[in-house]
Every structure is written in structure tokens, then in C-alpha cells.
mmCIF file of the C-alpha atoms, coordinates in Angstrom:
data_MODEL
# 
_entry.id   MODEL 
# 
loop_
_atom_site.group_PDB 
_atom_site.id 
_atom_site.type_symbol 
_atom_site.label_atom_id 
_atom_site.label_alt_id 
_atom_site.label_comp_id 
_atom_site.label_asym_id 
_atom_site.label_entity_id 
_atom_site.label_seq_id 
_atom_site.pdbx_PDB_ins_code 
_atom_site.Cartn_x 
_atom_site.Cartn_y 
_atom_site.Cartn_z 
_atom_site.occupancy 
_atom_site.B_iso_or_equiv 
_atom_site.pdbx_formal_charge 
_atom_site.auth_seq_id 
_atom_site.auth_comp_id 
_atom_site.auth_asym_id 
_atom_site.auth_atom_id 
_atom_site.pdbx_PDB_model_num 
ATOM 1   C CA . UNK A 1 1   ? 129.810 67.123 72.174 1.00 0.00 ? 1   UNK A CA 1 
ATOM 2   C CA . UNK A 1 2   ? 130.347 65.280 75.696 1.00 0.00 ? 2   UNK A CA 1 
ATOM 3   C CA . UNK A 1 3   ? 129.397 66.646 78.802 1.00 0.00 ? 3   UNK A CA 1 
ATOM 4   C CA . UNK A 1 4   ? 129.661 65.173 82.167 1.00 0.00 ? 4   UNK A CA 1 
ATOM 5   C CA . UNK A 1 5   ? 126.170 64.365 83.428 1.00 0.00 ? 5   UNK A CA 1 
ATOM 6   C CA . UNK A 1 6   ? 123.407 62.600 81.632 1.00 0.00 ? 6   UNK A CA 1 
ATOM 7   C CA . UNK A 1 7   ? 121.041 64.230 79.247 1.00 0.00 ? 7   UNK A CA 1 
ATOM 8   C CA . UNK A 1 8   ? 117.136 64.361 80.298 1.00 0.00 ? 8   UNK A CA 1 
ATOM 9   C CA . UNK A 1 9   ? 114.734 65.328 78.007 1.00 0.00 ? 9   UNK A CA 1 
ATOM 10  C CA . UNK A 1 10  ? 111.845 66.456 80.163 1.00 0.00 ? 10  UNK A CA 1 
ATOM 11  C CA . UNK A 1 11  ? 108.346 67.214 78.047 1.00 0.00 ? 11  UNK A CA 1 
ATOM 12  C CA . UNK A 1 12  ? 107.217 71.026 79.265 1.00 0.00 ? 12  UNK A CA 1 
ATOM 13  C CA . UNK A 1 13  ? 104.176 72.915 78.290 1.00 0.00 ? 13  UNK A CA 1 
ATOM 14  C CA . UNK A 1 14  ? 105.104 75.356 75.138 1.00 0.00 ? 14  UNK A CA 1 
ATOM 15  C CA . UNK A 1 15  ? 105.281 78.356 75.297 1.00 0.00 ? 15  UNK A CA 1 
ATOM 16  C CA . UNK A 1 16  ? 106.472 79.055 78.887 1.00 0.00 ? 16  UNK A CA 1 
ATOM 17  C CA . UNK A 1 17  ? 104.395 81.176 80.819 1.00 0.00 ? 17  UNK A CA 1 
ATOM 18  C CA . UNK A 1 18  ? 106.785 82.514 83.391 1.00 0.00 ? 18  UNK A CA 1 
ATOM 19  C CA . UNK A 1 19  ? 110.200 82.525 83.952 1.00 0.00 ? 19  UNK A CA 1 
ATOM 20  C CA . UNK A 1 20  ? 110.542 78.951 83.778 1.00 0.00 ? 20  UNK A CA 1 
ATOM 21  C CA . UNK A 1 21  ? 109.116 76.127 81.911 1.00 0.00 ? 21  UNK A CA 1 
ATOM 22  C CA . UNK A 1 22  ? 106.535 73.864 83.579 1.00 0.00 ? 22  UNK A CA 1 
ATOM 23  C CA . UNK A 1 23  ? 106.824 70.384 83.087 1.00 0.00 ? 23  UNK A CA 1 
ATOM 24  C CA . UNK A 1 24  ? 103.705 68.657 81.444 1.00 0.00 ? 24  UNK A CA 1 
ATOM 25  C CA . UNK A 1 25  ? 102.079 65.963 83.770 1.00 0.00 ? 25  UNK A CA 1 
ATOM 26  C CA . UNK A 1 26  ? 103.081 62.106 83.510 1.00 0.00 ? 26  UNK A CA 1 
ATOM 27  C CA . UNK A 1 27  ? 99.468  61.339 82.835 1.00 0.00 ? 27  UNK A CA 1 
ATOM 28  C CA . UNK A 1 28  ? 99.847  62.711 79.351 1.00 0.00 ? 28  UNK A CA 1 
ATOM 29  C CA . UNK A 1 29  ? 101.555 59.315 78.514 1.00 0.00 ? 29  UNK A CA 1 
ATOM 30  C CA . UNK A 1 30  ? 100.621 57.193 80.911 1.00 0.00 ? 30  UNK A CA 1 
ATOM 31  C CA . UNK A 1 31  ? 99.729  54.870 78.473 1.00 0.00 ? 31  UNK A CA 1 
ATOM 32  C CA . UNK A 1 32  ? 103.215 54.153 78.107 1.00 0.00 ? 32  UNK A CA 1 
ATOM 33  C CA . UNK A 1 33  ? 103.061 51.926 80.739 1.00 0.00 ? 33  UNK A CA 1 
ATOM 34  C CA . UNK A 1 34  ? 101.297 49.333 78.775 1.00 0.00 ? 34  UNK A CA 1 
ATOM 35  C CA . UNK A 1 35  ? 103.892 48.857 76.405 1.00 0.00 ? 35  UNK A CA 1 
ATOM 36  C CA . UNK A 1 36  ? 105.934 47.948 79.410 1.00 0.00 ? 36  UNK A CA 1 
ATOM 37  C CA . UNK A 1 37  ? 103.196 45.096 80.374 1.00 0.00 ? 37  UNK A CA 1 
ATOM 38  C CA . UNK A 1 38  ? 103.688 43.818 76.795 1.00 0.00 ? 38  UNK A CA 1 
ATOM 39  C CA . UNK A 1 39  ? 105.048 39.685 77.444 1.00 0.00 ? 39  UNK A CA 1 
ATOM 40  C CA . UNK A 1 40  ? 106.966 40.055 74.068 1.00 0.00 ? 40  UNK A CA 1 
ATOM 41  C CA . UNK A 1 41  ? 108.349 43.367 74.642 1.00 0.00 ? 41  UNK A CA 1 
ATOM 42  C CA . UNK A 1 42  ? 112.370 43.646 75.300 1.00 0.00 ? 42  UNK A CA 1 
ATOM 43  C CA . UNK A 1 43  ? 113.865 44.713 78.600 1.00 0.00 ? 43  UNK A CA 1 
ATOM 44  C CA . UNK A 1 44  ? 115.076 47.799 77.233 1.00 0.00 ? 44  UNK A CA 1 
ATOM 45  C CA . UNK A 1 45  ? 111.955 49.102 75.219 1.00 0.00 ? 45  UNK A CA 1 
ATOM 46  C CA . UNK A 1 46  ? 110.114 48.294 78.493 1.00 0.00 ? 46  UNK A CA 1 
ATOM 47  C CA . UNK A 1 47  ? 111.981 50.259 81.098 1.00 0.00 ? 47  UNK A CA 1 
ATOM 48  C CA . UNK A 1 48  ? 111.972 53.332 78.615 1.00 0.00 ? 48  UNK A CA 1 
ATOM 49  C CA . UNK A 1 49  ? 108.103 52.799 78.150 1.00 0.00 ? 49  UNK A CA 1 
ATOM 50  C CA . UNK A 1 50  ? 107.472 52.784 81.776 1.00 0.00 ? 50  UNK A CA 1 
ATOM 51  C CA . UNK A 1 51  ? 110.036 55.467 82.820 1.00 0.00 ? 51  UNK A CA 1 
ATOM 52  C CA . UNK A 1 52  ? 107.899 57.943 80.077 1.00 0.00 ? 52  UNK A CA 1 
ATOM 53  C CA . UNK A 1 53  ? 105.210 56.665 81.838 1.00 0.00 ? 53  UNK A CA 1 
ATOM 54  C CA . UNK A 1 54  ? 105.860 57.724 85.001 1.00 0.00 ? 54  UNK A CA 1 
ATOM 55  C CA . UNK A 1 55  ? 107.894 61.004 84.236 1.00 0.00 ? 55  UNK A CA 1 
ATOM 56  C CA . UNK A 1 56  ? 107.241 62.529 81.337 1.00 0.00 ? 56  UNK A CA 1 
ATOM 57  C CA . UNK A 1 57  ? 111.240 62.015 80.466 1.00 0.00 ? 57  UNK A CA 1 
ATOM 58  C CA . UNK A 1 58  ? 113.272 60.650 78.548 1.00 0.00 ? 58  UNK A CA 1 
ATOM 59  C CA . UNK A 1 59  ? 116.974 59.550 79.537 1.00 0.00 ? 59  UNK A CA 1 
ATOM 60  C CA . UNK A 1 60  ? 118.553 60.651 76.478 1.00 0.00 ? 60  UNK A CA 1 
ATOM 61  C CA . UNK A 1 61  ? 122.342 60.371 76.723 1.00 0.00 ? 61  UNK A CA 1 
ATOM 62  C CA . UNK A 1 62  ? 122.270 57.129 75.340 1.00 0.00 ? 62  UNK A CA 1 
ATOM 63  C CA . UNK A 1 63  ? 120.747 58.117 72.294 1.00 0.00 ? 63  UNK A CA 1 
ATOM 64  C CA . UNK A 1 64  ? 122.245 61.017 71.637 1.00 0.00 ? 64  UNK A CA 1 
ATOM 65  C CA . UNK A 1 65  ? 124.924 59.970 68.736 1.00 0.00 ? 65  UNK A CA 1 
ATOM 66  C CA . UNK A 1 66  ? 122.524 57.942 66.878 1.00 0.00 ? 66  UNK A CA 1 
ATOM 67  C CA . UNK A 1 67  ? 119.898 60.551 66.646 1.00 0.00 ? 67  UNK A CA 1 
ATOM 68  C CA . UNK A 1 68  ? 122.634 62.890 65.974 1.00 0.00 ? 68  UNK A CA 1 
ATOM 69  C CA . UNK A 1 69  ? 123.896 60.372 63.117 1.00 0.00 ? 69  UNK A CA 1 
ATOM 70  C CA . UNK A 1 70  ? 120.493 59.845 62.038 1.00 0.00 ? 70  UNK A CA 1 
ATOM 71  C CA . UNK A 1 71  ? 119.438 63.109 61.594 1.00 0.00 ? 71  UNK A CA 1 
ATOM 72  C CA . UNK A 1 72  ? 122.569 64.897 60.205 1.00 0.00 ? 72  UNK A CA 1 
ATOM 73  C CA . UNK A 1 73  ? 123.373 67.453 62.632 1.00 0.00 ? 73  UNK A CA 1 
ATOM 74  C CA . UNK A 1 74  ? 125.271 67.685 66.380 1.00 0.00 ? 74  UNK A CA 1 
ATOM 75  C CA . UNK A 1 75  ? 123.309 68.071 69.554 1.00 0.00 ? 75  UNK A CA 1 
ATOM 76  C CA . UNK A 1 76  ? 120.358 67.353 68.112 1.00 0.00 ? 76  UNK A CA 1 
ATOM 77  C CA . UNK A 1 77  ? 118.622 66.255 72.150 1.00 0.00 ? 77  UNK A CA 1 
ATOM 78  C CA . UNK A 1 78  ? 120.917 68.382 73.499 1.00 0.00 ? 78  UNK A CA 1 
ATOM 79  C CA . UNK A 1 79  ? 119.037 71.578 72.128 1.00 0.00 ? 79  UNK A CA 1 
ATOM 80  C CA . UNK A 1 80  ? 122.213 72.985 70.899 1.00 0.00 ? 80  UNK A CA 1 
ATOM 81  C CA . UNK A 1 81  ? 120.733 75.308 68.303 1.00 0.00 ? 81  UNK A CA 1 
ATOM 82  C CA . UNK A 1 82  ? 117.647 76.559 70.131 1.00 0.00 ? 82  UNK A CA 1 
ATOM 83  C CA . UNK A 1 83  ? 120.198 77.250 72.947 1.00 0.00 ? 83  UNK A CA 1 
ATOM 84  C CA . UNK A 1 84  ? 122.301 79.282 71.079 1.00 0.00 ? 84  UNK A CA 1 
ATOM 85  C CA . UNK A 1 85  ? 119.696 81.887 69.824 1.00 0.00 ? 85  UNK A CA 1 
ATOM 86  C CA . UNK A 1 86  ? 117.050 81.738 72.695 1.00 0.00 ? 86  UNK A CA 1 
ATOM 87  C CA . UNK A 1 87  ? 119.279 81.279 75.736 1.00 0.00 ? 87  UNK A CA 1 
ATOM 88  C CA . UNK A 1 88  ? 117.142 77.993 76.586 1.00 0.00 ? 88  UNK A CA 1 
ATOM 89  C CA . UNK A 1 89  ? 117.250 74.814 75.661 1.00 0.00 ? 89  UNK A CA 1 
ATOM 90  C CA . UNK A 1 90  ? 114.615 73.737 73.879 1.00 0.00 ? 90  UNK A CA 1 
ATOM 91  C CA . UNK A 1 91  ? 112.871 71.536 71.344 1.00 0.00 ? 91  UNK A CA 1 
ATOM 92  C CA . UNK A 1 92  ? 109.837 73.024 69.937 1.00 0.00 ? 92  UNK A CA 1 
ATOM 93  C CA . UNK A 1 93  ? 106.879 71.053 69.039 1.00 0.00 ? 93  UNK A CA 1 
ATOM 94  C CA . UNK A 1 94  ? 108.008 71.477 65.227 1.00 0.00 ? 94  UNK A CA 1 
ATOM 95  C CA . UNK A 1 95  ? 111.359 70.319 66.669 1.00 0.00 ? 95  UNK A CA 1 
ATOM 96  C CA . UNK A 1 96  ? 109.709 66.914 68.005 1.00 0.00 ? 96  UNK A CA 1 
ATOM 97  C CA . UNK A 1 97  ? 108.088 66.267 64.882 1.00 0.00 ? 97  UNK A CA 1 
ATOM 98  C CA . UNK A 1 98  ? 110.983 66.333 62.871 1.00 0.00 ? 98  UNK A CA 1 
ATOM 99  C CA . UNK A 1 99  ? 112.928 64.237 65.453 1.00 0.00 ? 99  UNK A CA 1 
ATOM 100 C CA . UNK A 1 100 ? 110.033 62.231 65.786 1.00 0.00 ? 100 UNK A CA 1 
ATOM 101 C CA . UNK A 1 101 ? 110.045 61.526 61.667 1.00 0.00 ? 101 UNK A CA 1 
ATOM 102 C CA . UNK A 1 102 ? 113.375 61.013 61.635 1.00 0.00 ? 102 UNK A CA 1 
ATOM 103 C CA . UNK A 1 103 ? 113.126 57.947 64.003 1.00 0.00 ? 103 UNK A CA 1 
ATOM 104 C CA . UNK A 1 104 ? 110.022 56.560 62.555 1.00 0.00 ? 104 UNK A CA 1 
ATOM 105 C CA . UNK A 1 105 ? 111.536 56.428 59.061 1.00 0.00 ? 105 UNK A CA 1 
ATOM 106 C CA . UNK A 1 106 ? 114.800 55.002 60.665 1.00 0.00 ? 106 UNK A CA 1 
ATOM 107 C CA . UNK A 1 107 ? 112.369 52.567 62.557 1.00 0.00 ? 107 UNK A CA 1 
ATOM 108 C CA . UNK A 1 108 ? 110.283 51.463 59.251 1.00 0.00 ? 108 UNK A CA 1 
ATOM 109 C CA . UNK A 1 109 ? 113.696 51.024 57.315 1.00 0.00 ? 109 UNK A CA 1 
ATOM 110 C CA . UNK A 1 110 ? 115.603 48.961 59.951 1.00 0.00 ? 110 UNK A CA 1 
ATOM 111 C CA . UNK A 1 111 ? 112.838 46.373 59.711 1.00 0.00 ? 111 UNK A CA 1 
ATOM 112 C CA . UNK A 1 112 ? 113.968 43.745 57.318 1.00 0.00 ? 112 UNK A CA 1 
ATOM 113 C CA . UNK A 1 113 ? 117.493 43.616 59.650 1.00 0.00 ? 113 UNK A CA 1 
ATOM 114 C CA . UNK A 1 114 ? 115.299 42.688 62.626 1.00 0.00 ? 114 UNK A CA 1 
ATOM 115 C CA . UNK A 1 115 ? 114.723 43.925 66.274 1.00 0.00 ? 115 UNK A CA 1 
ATOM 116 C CA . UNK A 1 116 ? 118.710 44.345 67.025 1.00 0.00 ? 116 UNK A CA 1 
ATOM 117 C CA . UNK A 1 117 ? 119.830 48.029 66.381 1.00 0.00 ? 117 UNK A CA 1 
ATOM 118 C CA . UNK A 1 118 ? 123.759 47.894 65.784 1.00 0.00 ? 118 UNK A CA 1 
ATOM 119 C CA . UNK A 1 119 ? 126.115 50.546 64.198 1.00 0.00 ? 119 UNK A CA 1 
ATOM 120 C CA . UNK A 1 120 ? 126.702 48.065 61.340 1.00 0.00 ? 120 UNK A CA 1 
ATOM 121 C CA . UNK A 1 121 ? 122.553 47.998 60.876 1.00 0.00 ? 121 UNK A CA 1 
ATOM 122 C CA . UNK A 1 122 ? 122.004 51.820 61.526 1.00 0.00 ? 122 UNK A CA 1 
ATOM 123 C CA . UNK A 1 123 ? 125.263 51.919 57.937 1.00 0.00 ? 123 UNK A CA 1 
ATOM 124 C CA . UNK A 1 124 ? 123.100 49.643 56.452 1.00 0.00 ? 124 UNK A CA 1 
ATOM 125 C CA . UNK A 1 125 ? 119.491 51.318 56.773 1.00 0.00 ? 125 UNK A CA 1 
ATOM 126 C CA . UNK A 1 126 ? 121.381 55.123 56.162 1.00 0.00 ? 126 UNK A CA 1 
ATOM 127 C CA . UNK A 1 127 ? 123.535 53.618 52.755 1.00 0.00 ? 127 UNK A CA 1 
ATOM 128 C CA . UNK A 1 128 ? 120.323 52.412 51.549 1.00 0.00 ? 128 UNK A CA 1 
ATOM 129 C CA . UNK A 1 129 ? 117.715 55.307 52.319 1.00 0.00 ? 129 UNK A CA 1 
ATOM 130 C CA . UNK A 1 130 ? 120.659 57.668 50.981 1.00 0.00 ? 130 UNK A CA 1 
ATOM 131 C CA . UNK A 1 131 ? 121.462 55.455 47.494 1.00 0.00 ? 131 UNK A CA 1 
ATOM 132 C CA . UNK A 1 132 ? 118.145 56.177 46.622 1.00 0.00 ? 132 UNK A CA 1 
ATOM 133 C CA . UNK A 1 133 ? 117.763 59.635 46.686 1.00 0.00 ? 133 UNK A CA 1 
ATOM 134 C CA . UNK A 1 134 ? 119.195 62.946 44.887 1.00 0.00 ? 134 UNK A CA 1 
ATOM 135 C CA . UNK A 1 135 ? 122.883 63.463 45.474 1.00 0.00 ? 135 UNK A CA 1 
ATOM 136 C CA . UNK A 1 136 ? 124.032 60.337 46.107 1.00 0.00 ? 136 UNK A CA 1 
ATOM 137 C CA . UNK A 1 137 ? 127.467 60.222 45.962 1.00 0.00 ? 137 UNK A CA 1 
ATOM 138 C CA . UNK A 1 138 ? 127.980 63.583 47.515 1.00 0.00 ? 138 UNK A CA 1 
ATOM 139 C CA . UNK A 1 139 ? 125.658 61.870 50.843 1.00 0.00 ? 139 UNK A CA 1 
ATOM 140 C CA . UNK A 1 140 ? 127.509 58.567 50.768 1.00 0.00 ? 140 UNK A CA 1 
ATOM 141 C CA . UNK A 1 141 ? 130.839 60.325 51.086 1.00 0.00 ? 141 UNK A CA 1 
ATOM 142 C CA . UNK A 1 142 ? 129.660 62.510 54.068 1.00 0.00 ? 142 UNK A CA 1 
ATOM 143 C CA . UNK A 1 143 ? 128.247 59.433 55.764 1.00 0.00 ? 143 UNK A CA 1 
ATOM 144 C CA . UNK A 1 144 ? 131.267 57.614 55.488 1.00 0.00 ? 144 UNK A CA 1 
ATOM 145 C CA . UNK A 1 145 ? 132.936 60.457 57.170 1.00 0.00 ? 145 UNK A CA 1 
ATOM 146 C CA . UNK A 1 146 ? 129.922 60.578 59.478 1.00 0.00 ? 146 UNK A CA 1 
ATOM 147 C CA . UNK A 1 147 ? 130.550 57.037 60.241 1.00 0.00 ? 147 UNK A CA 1 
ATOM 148 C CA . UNK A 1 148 ? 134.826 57.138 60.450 1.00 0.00 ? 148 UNK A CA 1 
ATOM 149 C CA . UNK A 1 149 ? 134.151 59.749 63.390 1.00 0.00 ? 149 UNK A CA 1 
ATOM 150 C CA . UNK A 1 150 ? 131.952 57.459 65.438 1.00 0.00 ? 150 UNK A CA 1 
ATOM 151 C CA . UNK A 1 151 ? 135.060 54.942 65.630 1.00 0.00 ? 151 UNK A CA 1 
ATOM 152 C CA . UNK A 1 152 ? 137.664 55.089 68.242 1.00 0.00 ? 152 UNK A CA 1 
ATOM 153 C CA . UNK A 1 153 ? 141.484 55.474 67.779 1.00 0.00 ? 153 UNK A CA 1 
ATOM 154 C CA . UNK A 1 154 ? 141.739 51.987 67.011 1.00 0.00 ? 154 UNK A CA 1 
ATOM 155 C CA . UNK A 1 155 ? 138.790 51.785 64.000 1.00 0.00 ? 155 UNK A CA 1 
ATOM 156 C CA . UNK A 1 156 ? 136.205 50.021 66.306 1.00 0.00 ? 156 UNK A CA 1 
ATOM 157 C CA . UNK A 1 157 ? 132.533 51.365 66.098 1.00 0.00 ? 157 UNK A CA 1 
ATOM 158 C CA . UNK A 1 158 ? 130.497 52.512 68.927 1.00 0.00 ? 158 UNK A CA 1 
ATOM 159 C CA . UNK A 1 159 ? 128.853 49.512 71.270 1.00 0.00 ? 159 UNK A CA 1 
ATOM 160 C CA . UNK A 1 160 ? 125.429 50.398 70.287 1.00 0.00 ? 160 UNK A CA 1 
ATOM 161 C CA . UNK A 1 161 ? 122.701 47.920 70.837 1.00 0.00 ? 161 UNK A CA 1 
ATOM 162 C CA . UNK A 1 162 ? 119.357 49.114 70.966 1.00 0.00 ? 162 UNK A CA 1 
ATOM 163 C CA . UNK A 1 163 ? 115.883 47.258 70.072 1.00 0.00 ? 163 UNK A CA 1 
ATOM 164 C CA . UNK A 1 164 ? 113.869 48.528 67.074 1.00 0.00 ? 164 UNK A CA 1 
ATOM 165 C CA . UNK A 1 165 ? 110.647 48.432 69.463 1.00 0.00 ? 165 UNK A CA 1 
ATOM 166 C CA . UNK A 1 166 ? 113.359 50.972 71.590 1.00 0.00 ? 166 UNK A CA 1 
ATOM 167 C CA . UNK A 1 167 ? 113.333 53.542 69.226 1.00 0.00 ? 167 UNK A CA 1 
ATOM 168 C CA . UNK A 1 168 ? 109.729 53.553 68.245 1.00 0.00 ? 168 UNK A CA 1 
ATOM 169 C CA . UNK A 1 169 ? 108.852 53.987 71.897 1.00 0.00 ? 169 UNK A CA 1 
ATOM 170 C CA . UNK A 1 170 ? 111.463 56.860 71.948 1.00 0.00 ? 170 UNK A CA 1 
ATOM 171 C CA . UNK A 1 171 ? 109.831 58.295 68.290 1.00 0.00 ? 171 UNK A CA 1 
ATOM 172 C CA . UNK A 1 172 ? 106.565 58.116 70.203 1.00 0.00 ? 172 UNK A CA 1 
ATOM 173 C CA . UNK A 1 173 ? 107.703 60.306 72.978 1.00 0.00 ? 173 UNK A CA 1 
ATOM 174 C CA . UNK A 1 174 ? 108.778 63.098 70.486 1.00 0.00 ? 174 UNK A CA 1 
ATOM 175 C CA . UNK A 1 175 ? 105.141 62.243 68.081 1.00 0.00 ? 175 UNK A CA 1 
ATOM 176 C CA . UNK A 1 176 ? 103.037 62.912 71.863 1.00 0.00 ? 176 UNK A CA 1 
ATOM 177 C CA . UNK A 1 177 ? 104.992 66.032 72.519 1.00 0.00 ? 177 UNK A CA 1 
ATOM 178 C CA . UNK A 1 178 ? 104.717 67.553 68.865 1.00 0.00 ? 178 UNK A CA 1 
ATOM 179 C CA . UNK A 1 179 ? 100.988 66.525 68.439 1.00 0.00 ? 179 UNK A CA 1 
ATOM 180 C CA . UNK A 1 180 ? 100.125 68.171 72.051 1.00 0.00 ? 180 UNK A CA 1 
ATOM 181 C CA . UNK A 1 181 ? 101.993 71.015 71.546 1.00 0.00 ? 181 UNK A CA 1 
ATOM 182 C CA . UNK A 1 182 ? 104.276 70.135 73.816 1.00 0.00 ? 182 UNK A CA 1 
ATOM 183 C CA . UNK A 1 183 ? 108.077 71.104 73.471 1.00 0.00 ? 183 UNK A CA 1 
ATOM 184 C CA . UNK A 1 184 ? 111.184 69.177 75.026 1.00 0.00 ? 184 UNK A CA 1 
ATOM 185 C CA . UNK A 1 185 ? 113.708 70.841 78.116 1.00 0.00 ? 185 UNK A CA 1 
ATOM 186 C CA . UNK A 1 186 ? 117.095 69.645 77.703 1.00 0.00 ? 186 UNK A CA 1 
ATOM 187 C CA . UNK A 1 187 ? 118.257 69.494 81.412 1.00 0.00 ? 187 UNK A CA 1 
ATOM 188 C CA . UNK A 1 188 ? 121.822 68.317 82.208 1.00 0.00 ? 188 UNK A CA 1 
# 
């Protein structure tokens, strides 16, 4: 799915009331911004922190394959489904929970590879949560495809590079919206 401007995912109050959906207040996570203070705390997972913190948003074109890859299906912060049948799109709080769980269990199993978040960690975390369950083989073979899509022409793998702490502070955004009641606007 590619379009040409980036993907916000703005927290609004559920259900709308009018005609429009109001956005929820920064000062629901305001206390983002202390992640951000955090001396041990990468660049990355800080700027994310304190941009929740001050918006209420999340810039999520960056994330947008891995969650994608991570959770199975296509346009996952992109709304693509809920736009589709409701004309809007929007994550509803159930939504954010299960996007929410899907990082956190990512984020818990990418632990013994360390704080770097690479394509080749990301296989490595999905092979292994996936060997262990029902189905196996049929969910290796549709990861690999999964995977083979992600590569360009010439068999490279996407460029990603994100901190572990990243993620979490991303899976927290989603866990705040979905224990609020809060759902998610998908505005690009």
C-alpha cells in the first residue's frame, strides 16, 4: 500500500459526536515526556515519547510495514478495513488493543536479540513465536513469503532500524488509547 504523504495516527475521542472526530487532548499522555528525559533512553524512542507527548500523535509511516508484518494483515495503521465498511478511518479502542498486544509480545520476544530492531531480528523473533505454535509449517511458509515481499528487486531487505524501547513507547500509545476508550484517526 504506498501513498504519497506520511501517515499520522492522531488519538480522537470514540465514538464521534458530530460530524467529525475530536481529537483527545495531549495531556492524556503527557507523561510521555518523561520517557524522553530518560539519560539512557535512545534518540529515536525519545523524540517519539515526546512528540506523543505533546500531540497526542503518532508519525506512523515508518512503522507501517513492520506492524503490518507483525500482525499479519495490510494497512493495519492505515485503517484500511474500518475504512472500507464505515467510510472513516478508524481504529477502535478494541483495534488499539490488539495492535497494542501485538507489539508488546513482539517487544517481550525481541529481548534476548537486544535493543536493535532489524528485519533479520523481527525473522528471528516471528520464526520462533510461529515454530511453537499450531500449524507450523503452513505459518513458516506464509512468512517466508511475507518476508520475500519486503525485499527489493535485487533480494535486499528493508533498512529497518528501530530500538526495542521504540516500539514499546509506540505499544504504549495504542495500550493509553484502548484503556481510555480512545480510538485512532488515520489522517494522510
Amino acid at each position: 500500500m504506498a501513498h504519497d504523504k506520511g501517515l499520522d495516527n492522531v488519538a480522537v475521542h470514540w465514538p464521534r459526536t458530530n460530524q467529525y472526530y475530536d481529537p483527545v487532548a495531549p495531556a492524556e499522555f503527557v507523561d510521555f515526556g518523561t520517557i524522553a528525559d530518560r539519560p539512557e533512553i535512545a534518540a529515536p524512542t525519545g523524540a517519539l515519547a515526546l512528540h506523543i507527548a505533546k500531540t497526542g500523535t503518532v508519525r506512523a509511516t515508518a512503522y507501517t510495514e513492520l506492524v503490518d508484518l507483525l500482525l499479519g494483515l495490510e494497512g493495519v495503521l492505515y485503517a484500511t478495513d474500518a475504512a472500507a465498511e464505515d467510510e472513516d478511518p478508524v481504529i477502535d479502542p478494541d483495534g488499539c488493543a490488539w495492535i497494542a498486544g501485538g507489539l508488546e509480545r513482539f517487544v517481550e520476544g525481541h529481548e534476548k536479540f537486544g535493543d536493535l530492531v532489524t528485519f533479520d531480528t523481527v525473522t528471528e523473533v516471528l520464526k520462533t513465536a510461529i515454530s511453537a505454535g499450531r500449524l507450523a509449517d503452513q505459518q513458516l511458509r506464509w512468512l517466508d513469503q511475507r518476508l520475500a515481499a519486503l525485499r527489493d528487486d535485487a533480494g535486499n531487505s528493508p533498512h529497518w532500524s528501530f530500538a526495542r524501547t521504540e516500539l514499546a513507547v509506540l505499544a504504549g500509545f495504542y495500550r493509553r488509547c484502548a484503556e481510555r476508550g480512545f480510538a485512532i484517526f488515520a489522517d494522510y
